[in-house]
Every structure is written in C-alpha cells, then in structure tokens.
Coordinates of C-alpha atoms and ligand atoms in Angstrom, one line a residue:
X252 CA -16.3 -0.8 9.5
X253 CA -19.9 0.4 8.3
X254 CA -20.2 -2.4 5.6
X255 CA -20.0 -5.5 8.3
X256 CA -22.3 -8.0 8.1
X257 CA -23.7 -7.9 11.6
X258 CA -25.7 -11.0 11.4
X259 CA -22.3 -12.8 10.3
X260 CA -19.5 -11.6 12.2
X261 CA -17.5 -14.2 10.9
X262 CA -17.8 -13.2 6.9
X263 CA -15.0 -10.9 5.3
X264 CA -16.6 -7.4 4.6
X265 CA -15.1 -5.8 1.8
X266 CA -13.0 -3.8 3.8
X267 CA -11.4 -7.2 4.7
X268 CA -11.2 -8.7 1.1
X269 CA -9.2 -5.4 0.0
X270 CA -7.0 -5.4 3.0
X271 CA -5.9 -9.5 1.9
X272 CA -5.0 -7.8 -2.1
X273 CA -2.8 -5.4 -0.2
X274 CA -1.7 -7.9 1.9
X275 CA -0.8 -9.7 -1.4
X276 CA 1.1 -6.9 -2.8
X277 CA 4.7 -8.4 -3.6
X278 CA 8.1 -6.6 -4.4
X279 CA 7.9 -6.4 -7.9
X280 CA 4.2 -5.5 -7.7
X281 CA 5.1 -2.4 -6.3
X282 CA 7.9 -1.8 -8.1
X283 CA 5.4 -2.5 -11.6
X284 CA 3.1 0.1 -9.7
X285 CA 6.5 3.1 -9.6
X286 CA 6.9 2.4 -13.0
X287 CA 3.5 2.5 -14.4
X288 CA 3.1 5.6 -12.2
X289 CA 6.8 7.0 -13.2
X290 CA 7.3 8.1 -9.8
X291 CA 10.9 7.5 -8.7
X292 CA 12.5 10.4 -10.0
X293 CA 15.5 11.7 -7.9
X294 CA 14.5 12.2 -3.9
X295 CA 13.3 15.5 -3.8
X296 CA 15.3 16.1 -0.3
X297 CA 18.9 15.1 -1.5
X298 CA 18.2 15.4 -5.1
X299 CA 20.1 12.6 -5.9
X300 CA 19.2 9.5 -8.4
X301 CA 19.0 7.0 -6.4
X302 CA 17.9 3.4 -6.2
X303 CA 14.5 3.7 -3.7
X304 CA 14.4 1.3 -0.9
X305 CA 11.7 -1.1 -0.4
X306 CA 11.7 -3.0 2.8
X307 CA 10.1 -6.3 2.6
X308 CA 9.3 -9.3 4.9
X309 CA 10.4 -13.0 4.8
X310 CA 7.6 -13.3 1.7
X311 CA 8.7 -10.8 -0.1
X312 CA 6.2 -8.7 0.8
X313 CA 6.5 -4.6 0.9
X314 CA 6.1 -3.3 4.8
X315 CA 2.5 -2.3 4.9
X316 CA 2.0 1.0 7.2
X317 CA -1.0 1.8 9.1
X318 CA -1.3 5.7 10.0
X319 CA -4.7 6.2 11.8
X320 CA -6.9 9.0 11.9
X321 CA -6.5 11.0 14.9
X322 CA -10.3 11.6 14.8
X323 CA -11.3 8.6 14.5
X324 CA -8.2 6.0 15.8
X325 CA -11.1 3.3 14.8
X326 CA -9.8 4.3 11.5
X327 CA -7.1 5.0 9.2
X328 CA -5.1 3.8 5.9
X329 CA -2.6 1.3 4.7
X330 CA 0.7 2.7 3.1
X331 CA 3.7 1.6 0.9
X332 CA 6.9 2.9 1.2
X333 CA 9.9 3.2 -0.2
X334 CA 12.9 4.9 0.8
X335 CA 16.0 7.5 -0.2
X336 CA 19.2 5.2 0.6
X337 CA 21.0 8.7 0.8
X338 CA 19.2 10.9 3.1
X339 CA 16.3 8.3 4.6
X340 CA 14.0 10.6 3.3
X341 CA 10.6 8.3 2.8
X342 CA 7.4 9.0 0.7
X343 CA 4.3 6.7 1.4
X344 CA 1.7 5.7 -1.6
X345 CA -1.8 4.8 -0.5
X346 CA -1.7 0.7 -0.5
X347 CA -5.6 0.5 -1.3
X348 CA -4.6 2.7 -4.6
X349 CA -1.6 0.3 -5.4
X350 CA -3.7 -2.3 -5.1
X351 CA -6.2 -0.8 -7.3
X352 CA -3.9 0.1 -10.2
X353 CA -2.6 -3.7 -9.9
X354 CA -6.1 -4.8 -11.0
X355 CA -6.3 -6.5 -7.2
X356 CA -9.1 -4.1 -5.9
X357 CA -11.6 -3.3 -8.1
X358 CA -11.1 -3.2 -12.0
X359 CA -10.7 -6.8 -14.1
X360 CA -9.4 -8.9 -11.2
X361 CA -11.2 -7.2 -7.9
X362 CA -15.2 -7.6 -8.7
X363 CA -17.4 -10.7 -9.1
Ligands
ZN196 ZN1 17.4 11.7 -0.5

C-alpha cells in the first residue's frame, strides 16, 4: 500500500485501520446499511420477494470477499454479500462503502 509507513513497518497504515472497521462490520450492521440504502427489493434474476441471505461466521460477522485486480493482484477490494435463497443469484456491495455509511470509516466515528 502507497501510504505505509516505511520506517515503521510494524504501524497500521490507514489502509489497515479501515480493513479492522470492515472487519467489524456485524449482521445487523449490514442489514442497517440495506435499509438505509433501500436496496433489497425483489432479486432482479427470479423476481421474487425474498428474504436476502447473509452468510456470517462464528462472530456474527458478514463473509468479507476479496476480488483482486487482475492488473495489479497486489490489489483489490473487500465485498459484502448477500444472497437470493431462490435462485443463488448474489450481488456484492463495496465493504469499504458499508463501512463508510456506518460512520466506521471516515465521517463522525472514523477520523481523529
Ligand atoms: Zn432470485
């Protein structure tokens, strides 16, 4: 990442602090985000109502996907998802975005 601190390996770039509020990103954080963003309307493949799935760890904690960029496999983004229980049909929202509408990047919670 360009904003490393190269004399300090060891401290947490910014990059690092905003993949931990991701990281931090619960099940009904995410679900808060769908609301505030109204965006679970009816799966646009099946077009049935459904109830989305989120698939979460142990913690309660949404899956976190990492898609790299095929120019640069150094580098890539972080991804929720949440899934059509009818036709498995999946749509992906940009985790550093979630994380930014839930006031953990950025915003009233995310800058000193
Ligand atoms: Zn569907």
């Amino acid at each position: 990442m360009s904003d490393k601190d190269e004399r300090n390996p060891q401290a947490a770039t910014k990059a690092d602090l905003d993949v931990r509020a991701i990281e931090s990103v619960r099940f009904n954080d995410l679900n808060r985000f769908l609301a505030d963003k109204n965006a679970e309307h009816p799966c646009e493949a099946c077009g049935r109502s459904v109830e989305w799935l989120i698939k979460t760890d142990d913690a309660d904690h949404p899956f976190i996907h990492f898609l790299t960029n095929f120019r640069d496999p150094d580098n890539g983004n972080l991804f929720f998802s949440i899934m059509c229980p009818n036709c498995s049909n999946t749509r992906f929202f940009d985790a550093f975005e979630v994380a930014r509408h839930l006031d953990l990047i950025g915003g009233t919670n995310g800058e000193t």
